[in-house]
Short mmCIF file of C-alpha atoms and ligand atoms in Angstrom, two decimals:
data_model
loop_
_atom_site.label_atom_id
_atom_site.label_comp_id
_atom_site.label_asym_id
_atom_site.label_seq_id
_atom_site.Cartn_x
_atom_site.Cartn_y
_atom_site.Cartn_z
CA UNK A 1 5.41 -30.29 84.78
CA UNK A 2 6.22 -33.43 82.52
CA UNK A 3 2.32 -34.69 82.69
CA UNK A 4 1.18 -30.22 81.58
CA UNK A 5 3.82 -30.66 78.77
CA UNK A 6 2.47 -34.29 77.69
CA UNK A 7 -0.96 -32.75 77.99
CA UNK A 8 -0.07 -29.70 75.70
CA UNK A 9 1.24 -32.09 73.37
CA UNK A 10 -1.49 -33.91 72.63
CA UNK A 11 -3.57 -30.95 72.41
CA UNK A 12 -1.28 -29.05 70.19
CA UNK A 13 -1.15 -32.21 68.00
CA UNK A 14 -4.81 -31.83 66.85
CA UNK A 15 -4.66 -28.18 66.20
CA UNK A 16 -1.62 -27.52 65.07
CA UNK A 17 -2.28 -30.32 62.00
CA UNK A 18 -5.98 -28.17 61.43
CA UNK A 19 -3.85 -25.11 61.35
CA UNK A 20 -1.09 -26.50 59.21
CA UNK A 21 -3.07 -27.53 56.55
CA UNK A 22 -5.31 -24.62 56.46
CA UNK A 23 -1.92 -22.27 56.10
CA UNK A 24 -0.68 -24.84 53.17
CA UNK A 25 -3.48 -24.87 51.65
CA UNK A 26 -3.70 -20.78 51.49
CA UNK A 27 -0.12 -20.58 50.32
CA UNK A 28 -0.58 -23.45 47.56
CA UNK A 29 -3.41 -21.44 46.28
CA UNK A 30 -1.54 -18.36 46.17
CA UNK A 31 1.72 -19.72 44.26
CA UNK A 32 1.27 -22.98 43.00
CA UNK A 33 3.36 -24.49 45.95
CA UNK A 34 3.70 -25.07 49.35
CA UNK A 35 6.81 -26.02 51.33
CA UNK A 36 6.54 -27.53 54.54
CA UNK A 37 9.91 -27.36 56.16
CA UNK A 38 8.61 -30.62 58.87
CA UNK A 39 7.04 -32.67 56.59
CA UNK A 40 8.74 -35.96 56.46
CA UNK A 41 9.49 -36.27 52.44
CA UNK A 42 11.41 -32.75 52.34
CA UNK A 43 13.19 -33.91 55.41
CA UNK A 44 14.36 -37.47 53.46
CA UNK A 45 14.06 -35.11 49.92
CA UNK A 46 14.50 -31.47 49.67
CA UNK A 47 15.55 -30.94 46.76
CA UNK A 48 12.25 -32.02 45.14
CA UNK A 49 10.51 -28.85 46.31
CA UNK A 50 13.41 -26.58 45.68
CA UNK A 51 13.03 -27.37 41.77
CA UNK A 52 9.26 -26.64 42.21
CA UNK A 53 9.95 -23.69 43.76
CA UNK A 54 12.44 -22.80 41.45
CA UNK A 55 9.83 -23.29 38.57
CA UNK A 56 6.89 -21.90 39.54
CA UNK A 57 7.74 -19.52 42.61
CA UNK A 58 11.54 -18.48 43.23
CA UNK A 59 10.12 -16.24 46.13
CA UNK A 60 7.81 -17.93 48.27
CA UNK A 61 6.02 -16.09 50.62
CA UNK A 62 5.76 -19.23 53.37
CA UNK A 63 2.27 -18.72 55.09
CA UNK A 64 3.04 -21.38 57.58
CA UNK A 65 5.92 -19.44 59.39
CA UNK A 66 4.98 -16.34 58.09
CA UNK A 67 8.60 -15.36 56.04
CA UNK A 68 9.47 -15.55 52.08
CA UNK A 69 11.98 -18.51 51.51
CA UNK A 70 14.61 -17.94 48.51
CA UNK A 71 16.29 -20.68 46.02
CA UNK A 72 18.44 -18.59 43.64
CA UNK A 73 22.18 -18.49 44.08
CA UNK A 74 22.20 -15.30 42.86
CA UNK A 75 19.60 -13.59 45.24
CA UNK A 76 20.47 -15.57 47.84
CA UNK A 77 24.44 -14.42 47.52
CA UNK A 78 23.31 -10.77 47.52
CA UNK A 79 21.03 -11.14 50.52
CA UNK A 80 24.26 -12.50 52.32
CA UNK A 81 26.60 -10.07 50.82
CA UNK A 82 24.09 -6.63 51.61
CA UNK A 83 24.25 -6.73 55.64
CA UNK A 84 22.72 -2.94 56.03
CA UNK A 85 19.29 -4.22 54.16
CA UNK A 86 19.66 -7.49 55.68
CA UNK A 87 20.01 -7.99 59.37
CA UNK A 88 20.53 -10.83 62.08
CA UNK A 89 19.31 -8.44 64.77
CA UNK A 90 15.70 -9.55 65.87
CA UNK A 91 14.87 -11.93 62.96
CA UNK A 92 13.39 -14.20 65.54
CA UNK A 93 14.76 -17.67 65.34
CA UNK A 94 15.94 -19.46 68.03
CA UNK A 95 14.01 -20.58 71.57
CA UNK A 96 16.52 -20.07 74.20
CA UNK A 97 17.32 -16.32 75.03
CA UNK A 98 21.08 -16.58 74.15
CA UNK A 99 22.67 -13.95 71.64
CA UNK A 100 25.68 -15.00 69.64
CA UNK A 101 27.44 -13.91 66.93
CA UNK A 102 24.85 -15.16 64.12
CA UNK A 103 22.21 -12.70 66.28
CA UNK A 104 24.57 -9.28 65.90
CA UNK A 105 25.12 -6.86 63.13
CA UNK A 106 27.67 -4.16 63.01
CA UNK A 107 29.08 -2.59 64.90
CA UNK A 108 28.83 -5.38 67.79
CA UNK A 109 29.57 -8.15 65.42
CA UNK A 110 32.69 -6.63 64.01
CA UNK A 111 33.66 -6.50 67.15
CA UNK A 112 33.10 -9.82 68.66
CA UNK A 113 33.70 -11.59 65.19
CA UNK A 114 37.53 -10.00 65.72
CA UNK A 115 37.52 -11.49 69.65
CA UNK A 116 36.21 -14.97 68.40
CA UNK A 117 38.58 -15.22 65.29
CA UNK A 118 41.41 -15.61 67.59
CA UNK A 119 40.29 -19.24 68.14
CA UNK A 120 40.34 -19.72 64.19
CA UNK A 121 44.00 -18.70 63.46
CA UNK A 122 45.97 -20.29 60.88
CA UNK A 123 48.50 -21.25 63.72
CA UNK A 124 45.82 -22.30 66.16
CA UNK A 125 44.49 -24.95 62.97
CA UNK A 126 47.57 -26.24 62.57
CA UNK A 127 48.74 -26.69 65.73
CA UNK A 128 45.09 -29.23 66.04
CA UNK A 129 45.87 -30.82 62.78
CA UNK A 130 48.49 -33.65 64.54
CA UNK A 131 45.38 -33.73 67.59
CA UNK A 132 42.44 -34.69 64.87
CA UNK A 133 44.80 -36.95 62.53
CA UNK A 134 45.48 -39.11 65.79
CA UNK A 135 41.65 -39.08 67.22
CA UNK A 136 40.62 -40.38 63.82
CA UNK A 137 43.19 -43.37 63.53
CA UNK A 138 42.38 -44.39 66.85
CA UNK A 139 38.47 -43.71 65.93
CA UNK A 140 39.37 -46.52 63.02
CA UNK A 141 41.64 -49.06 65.36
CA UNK A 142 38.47 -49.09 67.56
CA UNK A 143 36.07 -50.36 64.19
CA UNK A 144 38.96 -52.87 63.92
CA UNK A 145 38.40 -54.86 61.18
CA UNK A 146 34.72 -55.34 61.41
CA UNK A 147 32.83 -56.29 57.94
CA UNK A 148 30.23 -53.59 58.77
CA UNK A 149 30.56 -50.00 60.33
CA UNK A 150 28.13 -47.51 61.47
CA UNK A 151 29.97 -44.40 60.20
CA UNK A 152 28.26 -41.90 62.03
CA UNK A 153 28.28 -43.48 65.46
CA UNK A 154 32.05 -44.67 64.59
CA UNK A 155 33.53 -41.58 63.28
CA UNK A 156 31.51 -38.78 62.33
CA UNK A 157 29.10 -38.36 65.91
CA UNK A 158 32.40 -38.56 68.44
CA UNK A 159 34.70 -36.73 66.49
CA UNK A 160 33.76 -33.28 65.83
CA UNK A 161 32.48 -33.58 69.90
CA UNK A 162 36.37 -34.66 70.58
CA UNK A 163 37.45 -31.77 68.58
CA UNK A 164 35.64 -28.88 70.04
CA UNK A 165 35.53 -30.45 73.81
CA UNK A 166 39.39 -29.81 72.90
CA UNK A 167 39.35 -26.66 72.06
CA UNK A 168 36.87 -25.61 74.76
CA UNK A 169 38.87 -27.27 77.28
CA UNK A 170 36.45 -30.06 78.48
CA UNK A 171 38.41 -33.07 80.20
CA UNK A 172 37.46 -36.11 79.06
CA UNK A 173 35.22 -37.19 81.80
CA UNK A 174 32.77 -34.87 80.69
CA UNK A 175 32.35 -35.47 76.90
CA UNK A 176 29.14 -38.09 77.16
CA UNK A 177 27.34 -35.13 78.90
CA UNK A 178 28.96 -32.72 76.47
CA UNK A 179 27.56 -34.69 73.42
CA UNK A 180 24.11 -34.72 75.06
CA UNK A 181 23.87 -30.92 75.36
CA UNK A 182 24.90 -30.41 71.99
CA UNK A 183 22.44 -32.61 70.10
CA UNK A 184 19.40 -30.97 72.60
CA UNK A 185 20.61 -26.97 71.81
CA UNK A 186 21.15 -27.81 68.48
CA UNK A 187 17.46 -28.08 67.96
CA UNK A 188 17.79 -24.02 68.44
CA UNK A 189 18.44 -23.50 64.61
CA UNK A 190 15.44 -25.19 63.33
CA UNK A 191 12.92 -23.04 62.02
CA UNK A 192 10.10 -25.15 63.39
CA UNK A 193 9.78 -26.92 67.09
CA UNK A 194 6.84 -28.88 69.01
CA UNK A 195 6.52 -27.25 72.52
CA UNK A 196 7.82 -30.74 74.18
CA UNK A 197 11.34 -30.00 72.37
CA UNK A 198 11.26 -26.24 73.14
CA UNK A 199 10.98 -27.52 76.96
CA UNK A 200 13.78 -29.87 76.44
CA UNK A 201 16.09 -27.35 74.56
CA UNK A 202 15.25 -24.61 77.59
CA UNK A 203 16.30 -27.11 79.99
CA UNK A 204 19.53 -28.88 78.22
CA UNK A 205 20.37 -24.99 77.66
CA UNK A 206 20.50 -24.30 81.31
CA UNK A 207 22.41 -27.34 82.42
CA UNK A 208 24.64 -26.51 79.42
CA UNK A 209 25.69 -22.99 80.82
CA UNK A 210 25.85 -24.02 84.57
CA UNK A 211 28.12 -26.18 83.10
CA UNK A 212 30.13 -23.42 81.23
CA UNK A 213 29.99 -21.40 84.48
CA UNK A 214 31.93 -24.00 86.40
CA UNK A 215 34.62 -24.31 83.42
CA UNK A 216 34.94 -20.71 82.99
CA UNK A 217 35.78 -20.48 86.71
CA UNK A 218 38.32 -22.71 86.42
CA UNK A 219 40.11 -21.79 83.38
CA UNK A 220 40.48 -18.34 85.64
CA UNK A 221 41.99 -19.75 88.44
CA UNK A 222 44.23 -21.82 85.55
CA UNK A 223 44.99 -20.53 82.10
CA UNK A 224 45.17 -23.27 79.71
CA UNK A 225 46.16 -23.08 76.21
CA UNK A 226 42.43 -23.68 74.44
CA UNK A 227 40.04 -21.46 73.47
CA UNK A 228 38.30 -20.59 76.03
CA UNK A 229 41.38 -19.32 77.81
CA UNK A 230 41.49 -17.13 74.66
CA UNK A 231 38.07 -15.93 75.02
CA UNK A 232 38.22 -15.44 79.04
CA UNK A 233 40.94 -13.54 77.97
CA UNK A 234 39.31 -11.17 75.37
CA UNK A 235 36.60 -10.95 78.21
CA UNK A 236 38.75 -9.59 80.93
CA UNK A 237 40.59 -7.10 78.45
CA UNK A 238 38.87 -4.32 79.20
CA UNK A 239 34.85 -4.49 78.37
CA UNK A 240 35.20 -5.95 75.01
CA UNK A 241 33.56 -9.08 75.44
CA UNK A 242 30.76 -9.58 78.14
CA UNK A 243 30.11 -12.53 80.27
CA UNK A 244 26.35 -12.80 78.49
CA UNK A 245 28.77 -12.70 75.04
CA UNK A 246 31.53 -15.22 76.07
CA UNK A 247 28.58 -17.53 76.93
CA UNK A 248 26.61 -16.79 74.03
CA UNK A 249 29.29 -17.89 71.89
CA UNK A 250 30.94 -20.73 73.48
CA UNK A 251 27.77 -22.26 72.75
CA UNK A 252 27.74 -20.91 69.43
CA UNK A 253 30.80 -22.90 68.75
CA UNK A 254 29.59 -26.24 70.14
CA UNK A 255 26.40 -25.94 68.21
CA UNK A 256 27.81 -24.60 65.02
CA UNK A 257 30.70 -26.85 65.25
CA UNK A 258 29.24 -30.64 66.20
CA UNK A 259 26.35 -31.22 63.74
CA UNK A 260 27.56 -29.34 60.83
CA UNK A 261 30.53 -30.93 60.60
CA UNK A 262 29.22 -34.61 61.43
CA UNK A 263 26.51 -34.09 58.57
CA UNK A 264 29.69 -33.13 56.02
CA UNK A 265 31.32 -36.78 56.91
CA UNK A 266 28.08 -38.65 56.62
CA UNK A 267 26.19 -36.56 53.72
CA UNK A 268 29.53 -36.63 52.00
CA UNK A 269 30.72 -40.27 52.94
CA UNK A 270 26.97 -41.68 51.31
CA UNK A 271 27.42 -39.18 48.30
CA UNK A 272 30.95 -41.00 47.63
CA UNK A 273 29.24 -44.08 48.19
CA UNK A 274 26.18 -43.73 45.68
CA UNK A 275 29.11 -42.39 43.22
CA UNK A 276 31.38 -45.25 43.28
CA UNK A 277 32.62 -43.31 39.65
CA UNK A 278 33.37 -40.28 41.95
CA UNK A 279 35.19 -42.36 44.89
CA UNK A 280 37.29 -44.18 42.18
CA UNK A 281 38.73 -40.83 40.40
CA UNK A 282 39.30 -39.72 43.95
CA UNK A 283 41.43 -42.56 44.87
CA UNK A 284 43.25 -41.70 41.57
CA UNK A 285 43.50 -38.20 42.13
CA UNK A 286 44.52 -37.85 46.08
CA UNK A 287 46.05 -34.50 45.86
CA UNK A 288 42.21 -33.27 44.59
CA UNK A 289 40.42 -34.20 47.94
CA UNK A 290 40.28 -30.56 48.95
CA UNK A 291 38.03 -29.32 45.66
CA UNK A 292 36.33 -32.77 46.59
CA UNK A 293 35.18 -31.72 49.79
CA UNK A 294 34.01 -28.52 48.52
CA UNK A 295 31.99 -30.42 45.56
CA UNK A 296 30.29 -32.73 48.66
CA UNK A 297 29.54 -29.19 50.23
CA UNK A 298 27.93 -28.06 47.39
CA UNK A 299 26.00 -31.34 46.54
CA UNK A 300 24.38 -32.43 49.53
CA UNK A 301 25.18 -29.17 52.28
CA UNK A 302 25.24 -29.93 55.75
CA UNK A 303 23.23 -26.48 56.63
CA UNK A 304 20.24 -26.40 54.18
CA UNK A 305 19.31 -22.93 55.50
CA UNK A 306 20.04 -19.75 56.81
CA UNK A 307 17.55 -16.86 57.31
CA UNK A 308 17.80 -12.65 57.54
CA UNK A 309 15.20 -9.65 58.44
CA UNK A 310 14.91 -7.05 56.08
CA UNK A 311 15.59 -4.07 57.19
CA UNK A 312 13.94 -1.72 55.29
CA UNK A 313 11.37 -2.43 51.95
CA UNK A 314 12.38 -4.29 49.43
CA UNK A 315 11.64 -5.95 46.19
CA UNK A 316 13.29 -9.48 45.33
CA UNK A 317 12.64 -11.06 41.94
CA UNK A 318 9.38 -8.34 41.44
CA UNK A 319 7.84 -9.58 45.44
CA UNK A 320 7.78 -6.43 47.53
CA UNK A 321 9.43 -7.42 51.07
CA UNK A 322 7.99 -5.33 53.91
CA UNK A 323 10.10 -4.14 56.24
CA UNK A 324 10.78 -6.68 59.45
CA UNK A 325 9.72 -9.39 57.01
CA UNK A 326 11.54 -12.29 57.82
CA UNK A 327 13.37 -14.64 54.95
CA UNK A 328 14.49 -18.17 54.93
CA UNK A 329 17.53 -18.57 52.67
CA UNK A 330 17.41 -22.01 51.46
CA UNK A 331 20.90 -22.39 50.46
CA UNK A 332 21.05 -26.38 49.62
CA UNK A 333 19.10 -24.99 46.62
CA UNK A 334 20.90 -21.86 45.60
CA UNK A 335 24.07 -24.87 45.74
CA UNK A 336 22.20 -26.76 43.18
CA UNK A 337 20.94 -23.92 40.90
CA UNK A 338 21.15 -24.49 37.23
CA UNK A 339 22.00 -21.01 36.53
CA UNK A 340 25.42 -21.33 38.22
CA UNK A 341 26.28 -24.80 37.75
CA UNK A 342 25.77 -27.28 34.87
CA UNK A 343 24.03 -30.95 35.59
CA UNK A 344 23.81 -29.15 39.65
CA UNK A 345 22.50 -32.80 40.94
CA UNK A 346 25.31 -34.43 39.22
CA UNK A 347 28.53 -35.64 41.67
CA UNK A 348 31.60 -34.26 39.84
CA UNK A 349 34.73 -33.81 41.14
CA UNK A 350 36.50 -32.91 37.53
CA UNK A 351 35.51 -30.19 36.65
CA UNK A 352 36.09 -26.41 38.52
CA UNK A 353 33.00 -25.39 40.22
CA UNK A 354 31.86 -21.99 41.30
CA UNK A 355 32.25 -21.44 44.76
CA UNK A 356 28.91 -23.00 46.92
CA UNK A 357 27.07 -21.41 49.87
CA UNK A 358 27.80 -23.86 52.50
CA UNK A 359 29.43 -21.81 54.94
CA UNK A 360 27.05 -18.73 53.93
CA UNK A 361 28.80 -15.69 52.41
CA UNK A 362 30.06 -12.07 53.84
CA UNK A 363 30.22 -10.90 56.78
CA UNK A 364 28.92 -13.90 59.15
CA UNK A 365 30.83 -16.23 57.15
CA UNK A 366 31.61 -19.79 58.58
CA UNK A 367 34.35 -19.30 61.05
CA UNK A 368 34.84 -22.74 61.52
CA UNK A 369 34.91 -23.59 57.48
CA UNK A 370 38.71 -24.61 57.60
CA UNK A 371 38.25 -26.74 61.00
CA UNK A 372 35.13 -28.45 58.99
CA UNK A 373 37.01 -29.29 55.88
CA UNK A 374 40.36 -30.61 57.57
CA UNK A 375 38.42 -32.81 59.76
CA UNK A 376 36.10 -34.27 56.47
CA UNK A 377 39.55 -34.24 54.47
CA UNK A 378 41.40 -36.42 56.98
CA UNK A 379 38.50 -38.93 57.85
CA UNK A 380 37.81 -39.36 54.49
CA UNK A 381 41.49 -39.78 53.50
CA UNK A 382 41.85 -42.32 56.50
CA UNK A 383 39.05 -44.62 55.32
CA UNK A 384 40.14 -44.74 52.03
CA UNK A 385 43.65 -45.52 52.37
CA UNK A 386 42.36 -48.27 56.03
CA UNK A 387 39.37 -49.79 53.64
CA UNK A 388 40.41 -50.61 50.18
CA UNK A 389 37.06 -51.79 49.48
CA UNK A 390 33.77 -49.26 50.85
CA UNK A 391 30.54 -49.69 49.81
CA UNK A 392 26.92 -49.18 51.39
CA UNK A 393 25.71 -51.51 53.52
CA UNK A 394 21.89 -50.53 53.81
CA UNK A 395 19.71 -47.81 53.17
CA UNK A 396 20.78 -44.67 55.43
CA UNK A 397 18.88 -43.55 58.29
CA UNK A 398 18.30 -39.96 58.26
CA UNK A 399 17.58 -37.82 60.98
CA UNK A 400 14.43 -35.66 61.08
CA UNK A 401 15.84 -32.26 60.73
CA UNK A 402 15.87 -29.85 57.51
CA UNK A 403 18.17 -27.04 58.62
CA UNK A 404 20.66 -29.46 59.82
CA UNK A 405 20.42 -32.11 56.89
CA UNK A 406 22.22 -35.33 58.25
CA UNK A 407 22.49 -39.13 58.81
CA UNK A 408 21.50 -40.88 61.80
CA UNK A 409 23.29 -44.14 60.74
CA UNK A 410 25.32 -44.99 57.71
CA UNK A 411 26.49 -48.48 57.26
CA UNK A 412 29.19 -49.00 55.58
CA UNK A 413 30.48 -52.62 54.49
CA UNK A 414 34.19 -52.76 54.05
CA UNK A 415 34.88 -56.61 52.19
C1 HEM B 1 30.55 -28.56 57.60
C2 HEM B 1 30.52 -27.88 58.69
C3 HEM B 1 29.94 -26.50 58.80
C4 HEM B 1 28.99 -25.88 58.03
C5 HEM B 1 28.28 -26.41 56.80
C6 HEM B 1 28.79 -24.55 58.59
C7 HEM B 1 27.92 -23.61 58.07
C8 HEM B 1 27.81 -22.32 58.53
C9 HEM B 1 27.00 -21.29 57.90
C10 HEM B 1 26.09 -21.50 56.71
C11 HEM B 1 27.18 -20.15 58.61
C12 HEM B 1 26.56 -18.77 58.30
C13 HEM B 1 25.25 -18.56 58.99
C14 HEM B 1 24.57 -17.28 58.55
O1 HEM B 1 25.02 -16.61 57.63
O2 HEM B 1 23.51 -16.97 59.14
C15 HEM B 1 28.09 -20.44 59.69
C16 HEM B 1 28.50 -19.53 60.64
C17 HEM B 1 29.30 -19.87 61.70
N1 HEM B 1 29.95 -21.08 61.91
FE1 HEM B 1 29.87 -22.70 60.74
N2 HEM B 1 29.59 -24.42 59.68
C18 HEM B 1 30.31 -25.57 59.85
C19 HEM B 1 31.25 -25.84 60.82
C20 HEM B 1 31.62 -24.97 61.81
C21 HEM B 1 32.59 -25.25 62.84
C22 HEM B 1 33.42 -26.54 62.95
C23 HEM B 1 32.61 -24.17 63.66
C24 HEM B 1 33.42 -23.92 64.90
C25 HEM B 1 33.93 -24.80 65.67
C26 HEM B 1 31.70 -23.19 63.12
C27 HEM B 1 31.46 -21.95 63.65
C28 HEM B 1 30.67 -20.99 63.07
C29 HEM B 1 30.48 -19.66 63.66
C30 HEM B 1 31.10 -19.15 64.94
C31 HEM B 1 29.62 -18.97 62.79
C32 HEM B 1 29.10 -17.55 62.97
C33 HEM B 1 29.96 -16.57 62.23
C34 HEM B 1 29.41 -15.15 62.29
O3 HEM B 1 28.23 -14.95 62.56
O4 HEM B 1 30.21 -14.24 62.07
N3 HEM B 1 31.10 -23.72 62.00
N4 HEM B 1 28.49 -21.77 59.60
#
């Protein structure tokens, strides 16, 4: 099987490069632009082609994946907002079979959204808060006093894992494998995979929900007080959440929880950093790290994307959108539209800003937005109050991904 997939590789390799440029090339014709969501300079650089797109073609029909991609905060916000023209239901993303939340529309998603939201209660936050205020001091004690730090494999990789392996109820043994499956199934919200990751995501997926299987079991032989308890719970309350849900979703929430919120302490860590202005007035200003963190949403956003089906005909800025059309919202550009917010690639944590897109908008809104922020808002407190002195130590690494914009390794130098 490994030696067909290596085959297929190579193969696909040559052709898919013919095909790739062929499809840019038709599309660059046609508008002016193309946007290649894989190429390696929008993955270090996005926001590069999101002012060319903005200029010469603010809806892009995308001949490579066949959809129309969207930069304007203001079309983008009433895609989001308008849930009977635009649906989840079908809009083909995604390589494993699994439907979750992001995949329903109303009714069903009213429904399960309700079931789910009892992980996400005010109470349930707060009684974490003392749980992710100790993991990060101890996540510090363990850099102990080193010159140099890898942020992301210090603090920002283990602890969003440590977080939701807490609230899912994984022991402790488990978490290496944990962190494993939830870099492989993350790859299942880019918009663009070679077959030889599709077979890996299929088969990290699997392992992922036997796994699942064996803790769901458990929890029912003994209740703990987690989530998962609470969503076993909602499951065997009648027939309001299936079994095919409740899995779904618990791997929703290790997905949409780990990456997401590891790319807010690394892209927002290195904006700080390259902002030393920014860092200063926040060390001055501690009771504004809260609007900071939503500024460092806004500037450099952790999910660069999002995408919808129309459901019905349409016409967006004068483009007629056929029904079943699919379209790619590209909302680390609607965050830096000049429309909405003045100098939009400027850091700046003085001034009120209108709210961003980060966590999307209406009904499929983050859930996990307040989780996100208090663990950003507490690392980022910690470091500054541990390290009186922060600055980069290198140039980043970045990882290859452009729906999930993050850091591989950020070095941080602390004399
Ligand atoms: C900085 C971190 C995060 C960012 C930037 C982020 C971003 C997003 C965005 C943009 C959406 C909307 C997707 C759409 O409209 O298609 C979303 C939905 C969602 N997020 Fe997050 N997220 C983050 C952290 C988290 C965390 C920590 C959790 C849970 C542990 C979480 C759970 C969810 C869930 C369950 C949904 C689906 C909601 C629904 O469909 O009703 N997210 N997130």
């Amino acid at each position: 099987m490994q030696v067909m997939v290596q085959i297929l590789t190579v193969l696909e390799n040559i052709s898919r490069s013919v095909a790739i440029n062929g499809l840019l090339t038709w599309e660059y014709m046609e508008s002016g632009v193309d946007l290649n969501l894989v190429s390696a300079s929008v993955q270090q650089n996005p926001y590069e082609i999101y002012e060319k797109l903005r200029s010469k073609d603010p809806v892009h029909r995308m001949r490579l994946i066949d959809a129309w991609a969207l930069v304007s905060y203001e079309q983008i916000d009433a895609v989001l907002r308008d849930q009977k023209r635009f649906i989840c239901r079908d809009r083909n993303i995604g390589y494993s079979n699994l439907r979750t939340l992001l995949d329903f529309d109303p009714p069903q998603h009213t429904r399960i959204r309700s079931l789910v939201s009892k992980a996400f209660t005010a109470r349930a936050l707060a009684e974490l808060e003392p749980f992710i205020q100790q993991t990060v001091a101890d996540l510090i004690e363990q850099i102990d006093n080193r010159e140099r730090f890898d942020l992301i494999e210090s603090i920002a990789y283990p602890l969003p894992v440590l977080v939701i392996a807490k609230m899912l109820g994984v022991p402790a043994r488990d978490i290496d494998r944990f962190r494993s499956w939830s870099d492989m199934v993350a790859l299942d919200v880019e918009p663009m995979l070679r077959s030889e990751d599709v077979f890996s995501l299929r088969q990290n997926m699997n392992e992922l929900l036997e796994y699942f299987e064996e803790r769901i079991n458990e929890h029912k032989l003994t209740p703990q007080k987690d989530i998962l308890s609470t969503l076993i719970k909602a499951e065997d309350d009648g027939d309001r959440l299936s079994h095919e849900e409740l899995l779904g979703n618990l791997v929703l929430l290790l997905v949409a929880g780990n990456e997401t919120t590891r790319n807010l302490i690394g892209n927002g860590m290195l904006a700080l950093l390259r902002h030393p202005d920014q860092l200063q007035w926040l060390r001055n200003n501690p009771d504004r790290l809260d609007s900071a963190v939503r500024e460092l949403l806004r500037y450099d956003s952790p999910v660069q994307l999002n995408s919808r089906m129309a459901a019905e005909d349409v016409e967006i800025g004068g483009k007629n959108i056929r029904a079943g059309a699919k379209l790619i919202l590209l909302i680390g550009a609607a965050n830096r539209d000049p429309e909405i917010y003045s100098n939009p690639n400027q850091l700046d944590f003085s001034e009120p800003r209108k709210a961003h897109l980060a966590f999307g908008r209406g009904i499929h809104y983050c859930l996990g937005s307040v989780l996100a922020t208090m663990e950003a808002r507490i690392v980022f407190e910690a470091l500054m109050s541990r390290f009186p002195r922060i600055r980069l130590a290198s140039e980043p690494v970045r990882r290859k991904r452009v729906a999930l914009r993050g850091l591989k390794e950020l070095w941080i130098d602390t004399t």
